[in-house]
PDB file of C-alpha atoms in Angstrom:
ATOM      1  CA  UNK H  75      -0.124   0.235  -0.040  1.00  0.00           C
ATOM      2  CA  UNK H  76       1.359   2.923  -1.013  1.00  0.00           C
ATOM      3  CA  UNK H  77       1.002   6.445   0.590  1.00  0.00           C
ATOM      4  CA  UNK H  78      -0.669   9.163  -1.720  1.00  0.00           C
ATOM      5  CA  UNK H  79       0.443  12.739  -1.195  1.00  0.00           C
ATOM      6  CA  UNK H  80      -1.404  14.881   1.135  1.00  0.00           C
ATOM      7  CA  UNK H  81      -3.725  18.028  -0.175  1.00  0.00           C
ATOM      8  CA  UNK H  82      -2.332  20.945  -0.380  1.00  0.00           C
ATOM      9  CA  UNK H  83      -4.855  23.912  -0.651  1.00  0.00           C
ATOM     10  CA  UNK H  84      -1.977  26.383  -2.465  1.00  0.00           C
ATOM     11  CA  UNK H  85      -5.243  29.305  -3.004  1.00  0.00           C
ATOM     12  CA  UNK H  86      -6.398  28.603   1.646  1.00  0.00           C
ATOM     13  CA  UNK H  87      -5.366  31.872   2.805  1.00  0.00           C
ATOM     14  CA  UNK H  88      -3.103  32.078   5.654  1.00  0.00           C
ATOM     15  CA  UNK H  89      -3.832  31.680   9.170  1.00  0.00           C
ATOM     16  CA  UNK H  90      -3.113  35.149  11.302  1.00  0.00           C
ATOM     17  CA  UNK H  91      -0.204  33.870  12.914  1.00  0.00           C
ATOM     18  CA  UNK H  92      -2.283  36.727  15.928  1.00  0.00           C
ATOM     19  CA  UNK H  93      -5.115  34.642  16.458  1.00  0.00           C
ATOM     20  CA  UNK H  94      -5.101  33.085  19.512  1.00  0.00           C
ATOM     21  CA  UNK H  95      -7.974  30.364  20.742  1.00  0.00           C
ATOM     22  CA  UNK H  96      -9.656  31.452  24.133  1.00  0.00           C
ATOM     23  CA  UNK H  97      -9.648  28.529  26.643  1.00  0.00           C
ATOM     24  CA  UNK H  98     -12.449  27.710  27.735  1.00  0.00           C
ATOM     25  CA  UNK H  99     -14.338  28.274  31.379  1.00  0.00           C
ATOM     26  CA  UNK H 100     -16.858  26.632  33.074  1.00  0.00           C
ATOM     27  CA  UNK H 101     -19.176  29.502  34.928  1.00  0.00           C
ATOM     28  CA  UNK H 102     -18.549  29.248  38.304  1.00  0.00           C
ATOM     29  CA  UNK H 103     -21.584  28.279  40.159  1.00  0.00           C
ATOM     30  CA  UNK H 104     -23.624  31.711  42.335  1.00  0.00           C
ATOM     31  CA  UNK H 105     -23.076  30.972  46.075  1.00  0.00           C
ATOM     32  CA  UNK H 106     -25.957  32.138  47.409  1.00  0.00           C
ATOM     33  CA  UNK H 107     -26.003  32.133  51.972  1.00  0.00           C
ATOM     34  CA  UNK H 108     -28.952  30.505  53.413  1.00  0.00           C
ATOM     35  CA  UNK H 109     -29.181  32.367  56.233  1.00  0.00           C
ATOM     36  CA  UNK H 110     -30.792  29.693  59.785  1.00  0.00           C
ATOM     37  CA  UNK H 111     -34.829  30.124  60.887  1.00  0.00           C
ATOM     38  CA  UNK H 112     -36.344  30.265  63.569  1.00  0.00           C
ATOM     39  CA  UNK H 113     -39.192  29.115  64.407  1.00  0.00           C
ATOM     40  CA  UNK H 114     -42.110  30.791  66.783  1.00  0.00           C
ATOM     41  CA  UNK H 115     -43.445  27.435  68.449  1.00  0.00           C
ATOM     42  CA  UNK H 116     -46.560  27.799  71.248  1.00  0.00           C
ATOM     43  CA  UNK H 117     -46.612  24.650  73.889  1.00  0.00           C
ATOM     44  CA  UNK H 118     -50.578  25.565  75.456  1.00  0.00           C
ATOM     45  CA  UNK H 119     -51.618  23.372  79.079  1.00  0.00           C
ATOM     46  CA  UNK H 120     -53.951  24.478  81.107  1.00  0.00           C
ATOM     47  CA  UNK H 121     -52.158  22.161  83.736  1.00  0.00           C
ATOM     48  CA  UNK H 122     -47.781  21.923  84.329  1.00  0.00           C
ATOM     49  CA  UNK H 123     -47.218  19.886  81.735  1.00  0.00           C
ATOM     50  CA  UNK H 124     -45.815  22.075  79.101  1.00  0.00           C
ATOM     51  CA  UNK H 125     -42.776  23.213  81.257  1.00  0.00           C
ATOM     52  CA  UNK H 126     -40.895  20.108  80.914  1.00  0.00           C
ATOM     53  CA  UNK H 127     -40.574  19.149  77.331  1.00  0.00           C
ATOM     54  CA  UNK H 128     -38.946  22.562  76.363  1.00  0.00           C
ATOM     55  CA  UNK H 129     -36.616  22.481  79.234  1.00  0.00           C
ATOM     56  CA  UNK H 130     -34.989  18.790  77.828  1.00  0.00           C
ATOM     57  CA  UNK H 131     -35.549  20.722  74.158  1.00  0.00           C
ATOM     58  CA  UNK H 132     -33.540  23.703  75.828  1.00  0.00           C
ATOM     59  CA  UNK H 133     -30.706  22.000  76.996  1.00  0.00           C
ATOM     60  CA  UNK H 134     -30.208  20.152  74.199  1.00  0.00           C
ATOM     61  CA  UNK H 135     -29.738  22.946  72.081  1.00  0.00           C
ATOM     62  CA  UNK H 136     -26.747  24.512  74.161  1.00  0.00           C
ATOM     63  CA  UNK H 137     -25.375  20.880  74.727  1.00  0.00           C
ATOM     64  CA  UNK H 138     -24.751  20.867  71.026  1.00  0.00           C
ATOM     65  CA  UNK H 139     -23.585  25.646  71.188  1.00  0.00           C
ATOM     66  CA  UNK H 140     -26.549  27.175  71.301  1.00  0.00           C
ATOM     67  CA  UNK H 141     -27.217  30.803  73.340  1.00  0.00           C
ATOM     68  CA  UNK H 142     -30.229  29.803  75.748  1.00  0.00           C
ATOM     69  CA  UNK H 143     -32.749  32.341  77.646  1.00  0.00           C
ATOM     70  CA  UNK H 144     -35.693  30.715  79.381  1.00  0.00           C
ATOM     71  CA  UNK H 145     -37.123  32.885  81.652  1.00  0.00           C
ATOM     72  CA  UNK H 146     -39.977  31.416  83.973  1.00  0.00           C
ATOM     73  CA  UNK H 147     -41.879  35.051  84.539  1.00  0.00           C
ATOM     74  CA  UNK H 148     -43.924  33.866  87.090  1.00  0.00           C
ATOM     75  CA  UNK H 149     -42.337  31.896  88.793  1.00  0.00           C
ATOM     76  CA  UNK H 150     -40.161  32.809  92.186  1.00  0.00           C
ATOM     77  CA  UNK H 151     -38.809  31.613  95.228  1.00  0.00           C
ATOM     78  CA  UNK H 152     -35.377  30.758  94.098  1.00  0.00           C
ATOM     79  CA  UNK H 153     -33.721  33.635  95.290  1.00  0.00           C
ATOM     80  CA  UNK H 154     -33.439  34.734  91.908  1.00  0.00           C
ATOM     81  CA  UNK H 155     -33.848  38.177  90.144  1.00  0.00           C
ATOM     82  CA  UNK H 156     -32.123  39.521  86.765  1.00  0.00           C
ATOM     83  CA  UNK H 157     -28.771  39.306  88.807  1.00  0.00           C
ATOM     84  CA  UNK H 158     -28.852  35.760  90.385  1.00  0.00           C
ATOM     85  CA  UNK H 159     -29.417  34.029  87.175  1.00  0.00           C
ATOM     86  CA  UNK H 160     -28.467  30.064  87.408  1.00  0.00           C
ATOM     87  CA  UNK H 161     -26.285  28.748  84.130  1.00  0.00           C
ATOM     88  CA  UNK H 162     -26.081  24.880  82.959  1.00  0.00           C
ATOM     89  CA  UNK H 163     -24.089  23.307  80.140  1.00  0.00           C
ATOM     90  CA  UNK H 164     -22.233  26.646  79.683  1.00  0.00           C
ATOM     91  CA  UNK H 165     -24.218  28.790  77.369  1.00  0.00           C
ATOM     92  CA  UNK H 166     -28.078  28.553  78.754  1.00  0.00           C
ATOM     93  CA  UNK H 167     -28.855  30.982  81.372  1.00  0.00           C
ATOM     94  CA  UNK H 168     -32.171  30.337  83.399  1.00  0.00           C
ATOM     95  CA  UNK H 169     -33.711  33.370  85.134  1.00  0.00           C
ATOM     96  CA  UNK H 170     -37.348  34.239  87.020  1.00  0.00           C
ATOM     97  CA  UNK H 171     -37.925  37.465  88.902  1.00  0.00           C
ATOM     98  CA  UNK H 172     -37.393  38.271  92.284  1.00  0.00           C
ATOM     99  CA  UNK H 173     -39.839  37.559  94.235  1.00  0.00           C
ATOM    100  CA  UNK H 174     -41.116  35.265  97.585  1.00  0.00           C
ATOM    101  CA  UNK H 175     -43.871  33.428  96.154  1.00  0.00           C
ATOM    102  CA  UNK H 176     -45.693  31.427  92.434  1.00  0.00           C
ATOM    103  CA  UNK H 177     -47.443  34.548  91.546  1.00  0.00           C
ATOM    104  CA  UNK H 178     -50.031  32.147  89.261  1.00  0.00           C
ATOM    105  CA  UNK H 179     -51.761  31.442  92.632  1.00  0.00           C
ATOM    106  CA  UNK H 180     -51.490  34.662  94.409  1.00  0.00           C
ATOM    107  CA  UNK H 181     -55.204  36.410  94.995  1.00  0.00           C
ATOM    108  CA  UNK H 182     -52.755  39.532  97.321  1.00  0.00           C
ATOM    109  CA  UNK H 183     -51.502  40.778  93.256  1.00  0.00           C
ATOM    110  CA  UNK H 184     -55.804  40.868  91.888  1.00  0.00           C
ATOM    111  CA  UNK H 185     -55.645  44.429  92.708  1.00  0.00           C
ATOM    112  CA  UNK H 186     -53.545  45.830  90.347  1.00  0.00           C
ATOM    113  CA  UNK H 187     -53.184  49.617  93.255  1.00  0.00           C
ATOM    114  CA  UNK H 188     -51.706  47.514  96.102  1.00  0.00           C
ATOM    115  CA  UNK H 189     -48.248  47.529  96.783  1.00  0.00           C
ATOM    116  CA  UNK H 190     -47.990  43.595  96.373  1.00  0.00           C
ATOM    117  CA  UNK H 191     -49.143  44.169  92.486  1.00  0.00           C
ATOM    118  CA  UNK H 192     -46.743  46.606  92.071  1.00  0.00           C
ATOM    119  CA  UNK H 193     -43.797  45.338  93.534  1.00  0.00           C
ATOM    120  CA  UNK H 194     -44.818  41.588  91.458  1.00  0.00           C
ATOM    121  CA  UNK H 195     -45.375  43.611  87.869  1.00  0.00           C
ATOM    122  CA  UNK H 196     -41.490  45.619  89.336  1.00  0.00           C
ATOM    123  CA  UNK H 197     -40.172  42.311  89.232  1.00  0.00           C
ATOM    124  CA  UNK H 198     -41.874  40.371  86.080  1.00  0.00           C
ATOM    125  CA  UNK H 199     -41.106  43.463  83.931  1.00  0.00           C
ATOM    126  CA  UNK H 200     -37.232  43.341  84.838  1.00  0.00           C
ATOM    127  CA  UNK H 201     -37.124  39.365  83.623  1.00  0.00           C
ATOM    128  CA  UNK H 202     -39.728  40.819  80.344  1.00  0.00           C
ATOM    129  CA  UNK H 203     -36.752  43.505  80.005  1.00  0.00           C
ATOM    130  CA  UNK H 204     -33.460  40.491  79.557  1.00  0.00           C
ATOM    131  CA  UNK H 205     -35.829  38.758  77.743  1.00  0.00           C
ATOM    132  CA  UNK H 206     -36.616  41.692  75.213  1.00  0.00           C
ATOM    133  CA  UNK H 207     -33.264  43.129  74.861  1.00  0.00           C
ATOM    134  CA  UNK H 208     -31.700  39.968  74.841  1.00  0.00           C
ATOM    135  CA  UNK H 209     -34.012  39.168  71.555  1.00  0.00           C
ATOM    136  CA  UNK H 210     -33.590  41.967  70.304  1.00  0.00           C
ATOM    137  CA  UNK H 211     -30.117  42.714  69.851  1.00  0.00           C
ATOM    138  CA  UNK H 212     -29.395  38.873  68.569  1.00  0.00           C
ATOM    139  CA  UNK H 213     -27.680  38.101  71.992  1.00  0.00           C
ATOM    140  CA  UNK H 214     -29.144  34.398  71.992  1.00  0.00           C
ATOM    141  CA  UNK H 215     -30.503  31.661  69.226  1.00  0.00           C
ATOM    142  CA  UNK H 216     -33.393  30.624  70.911  1.00  0.00           C
ATOM    143  CA  UNK H 217     -35.337  32.105  73.712  1.00  0.00           C
ATOM    144  CA  UNK H 218     -38.251  30.241  76.842  1.00  0.00           C
ATOM    145  CA  UNK H 219     -40.798  32.767  78.117  1.00  0.00           C
ATOM    146  CA  UNK H 220     -42.651  30.437  80.684  1.00  0.00           C
ATOM    147  CA  UNK H 221     -45.739  31.578  80.752  1.00  0.00           C
ATOM    148  CA  UNK H 222     -46.266  34.014  79.625  1.00  0.00           C
ATOM    149  CA  UNK H 223     -50.176  34.093  78.690  1.00  0.00           C
ATOM    150  CA  UNK H 224     -50.627  33.858  82.391  1.00  0.00           C
ATOM    151  CA  UNK H 225     -48.710  37.082  83.089  1.00  0.00           C
ATOM    152  CA  UNK H 226     -50.258  38.601  80.352  1.00  0.00           C
ATOM    153  CA  UNK H 227     -53.670  38.068  81.316  1.00  0.00           C
ATOM    154  CA  UNK H 228     -52.233  39.201  85.180  1.00  0.00           C
ATOM    155  CA  UNK H 229     -51.184  41.999  83.753  1.00  0.00           C
ATOM    156  CA  UNK H 230     -47.707  42.205  84.278  1.00  0.00           C
ATOM    157  CA  UNK H 231     -46.720  42.168  80.719  1.00  0.00           C
ATOM    158  CA  UNK H 232     -48.270  44.368  78.129  1.00  0.00           C
ATOM    159  CA  UNK H 233     -50.478  41.336  75.322  1.00  0.00           C
ATOM    160  CA  UNK H 234     -48.990  44.652  73.088  1.00  0.00           C
ATOM    161  CA  UNK H 235     -45.644  44.702  73.570  1.00  0.00           C
ATOM    162  CA  UNK H 236     -44.930  40.591  73.553  1.00  0.00           C
ATOM    163  CA  UNK H 237     -46.765  40.801  70.066  1.00  0.00           C
ATOM    164  CA  UNK H 238     -44.251  43.949  69.231  1.00  0.00           C
ATOM    165  CA  UNK H 239     -41.109  42.323  69.969  1.00  0.00           C
ATOM    166  CA  UNK H 240     -41.998  38.559  67.602  1.00  0.00           C
ATOM    167  CA  UNK H 241     -42.717  41.259  64.952  1.00  0.00           C
ATOM    168  CA  UNK H 242     -38.973  42.484  65.086  1.00  0.00           C
ATOM    169  CA  UNK H 243     -37.043  38.952  66.875  1.00  0.00           C
ATOM    170  CA  UNK H 244     -34.485  38.152  64.028  1.00  0.00           C
ATOM    171  CA  UNK H 245     -35.758  35.868  62.035  1.00  0.00           C
ATOM    172  CA  UNK H 246     -33.145  33.553  63.189  1.00  0.00           C
ATOM    173  CA  UNK H 247     -34.052  32.424  66.900  1.00  0.00           C
ATOM    174  CA  UNK H 248     -36.363  30.156  67.887  1.00  0.00           C
ATOM    175  CA  UNK H 249     -38.957  31.429  70.156  1.00  0.00           C
ATOM    176  CA  UNK H 250     -41.586  28.893  72.423  1.00  0.00           C
ATOM    177  CA  UNK H 251     -43.710  30.086  74.575  1.00  0.00           C
ATOM    178  CA  UNK H 252     -45.761  27.717  76.960  1.00  0.00           C
ATOM    179  CA  UNK H 253     -48.414  27.599  79.187  1.00  0.00           C
ATOM    180  CA  UNK H 254     -52.021  28.748  79.978  1.00  0.00           C
ATOM    181  CA  UNK H 255     -54.121  32.170  77.848  1.00  0.00           C
ATOM    182  CA  UNK H 256     -51.578  32.210  75.338  1.00  0.00           C
ATOM    183  CA  UNK H 257     -53.574  34.951  73.562  1.00  0.00           C
ATOM    184  CA  UNK H 258     -55.431  33.529  69.770  1.00  0.00           C
ATOM    185  CA  UNK H 259     -53.093  36.976  68.261  1.00  0.00           C
ATOM    186  CA  UNK H 260     -49.773  35.878  68.825  1.00  0.00           C
ATOM    187  CA  UNK H 261     -50.798  31.849  68.452  1.00  0.00           C
ATOM    188  CA  UNK H 262     -51.956  32.738  64.637  1.00  0.00           C
ATOM    189  CA  UNK H 263     -48.597  33.822  64.252  1.00  0.00           C
ATOM    190  CA  UNK H 264     -46.642  30.826  65.131  1.00  0.00           C
ATOM    191  CA  UNK H 265     -44.967  28.809  63.367  1.00  0.00           C
ATOM    192  CA  UNK H 266     -45.951  25.015  65.237  1.00  0.00           C
ATOM    193  CA  UNK H 267     -48.653  24.779  68.050  1.00  0.00           C
ATOM    194  CA  UNK H 268     -48.458  22.525  70.605  1.00  0.00           C
ATOM    195  CA  UNK H 269     -51.655  21.407  73.021  1.00  0.00           C
ATOM    196  CA  UNK H 270     -51.894  19.624  75.902  1.00  0.00           C
ATOM    197  CA  UNK H 271     -54.213  17.802  76.791  1.00  0.00           C
ATOM    198  CA  UNK H 272     -55.133  16.082  79.413  1.00  0.00           C
ATOM    199  CA  UNK H 273     -56.870  11.907  78.642  1.00  0.00           C
ATOM    200  CA  UNK H 274     -58.286  11.465  82.216  1.00  0.00           C
TER     201      UNK H 274
END
């Protein structure tokens, strides 16, 4: 088998030595930062049953590295107050009002002009303000407000104040409300609603 000479077209234009091929580059994908989305959760119960479940979840979150604030707005009697909170797991801060008793059972605070009511309201408001500040300044990852609905019903916290604070909160923070008498407007705002009922 003999090789034949290759065909050369003498009329073809010569290649321009200044032309260079452009290397093909794959376009880099656009990276989008996904912000964490917090939830507003409501755990309602007409009996003392919702807080232990929420507390265990809060402890778990703190153990995994989240900054957690738990505020029991109506439970005193353990020599606490704004400056005497309990620290658990290094990241869970637990605060209660500086009061000698549990406010939910006290009939002496029914009179809003009494010294007992004024003292109780000041103590609860001191805890509520700490919650607001930590929430709005994004110092925490999770906030638990225990018996906030009852605190509103008793006149210690304003419902409008709670709603405005929840509307202004950074969306990356989880907020959990527990107890009875959660306002309907707040329940409507919630991402998750859990209602515990006594079966017997």
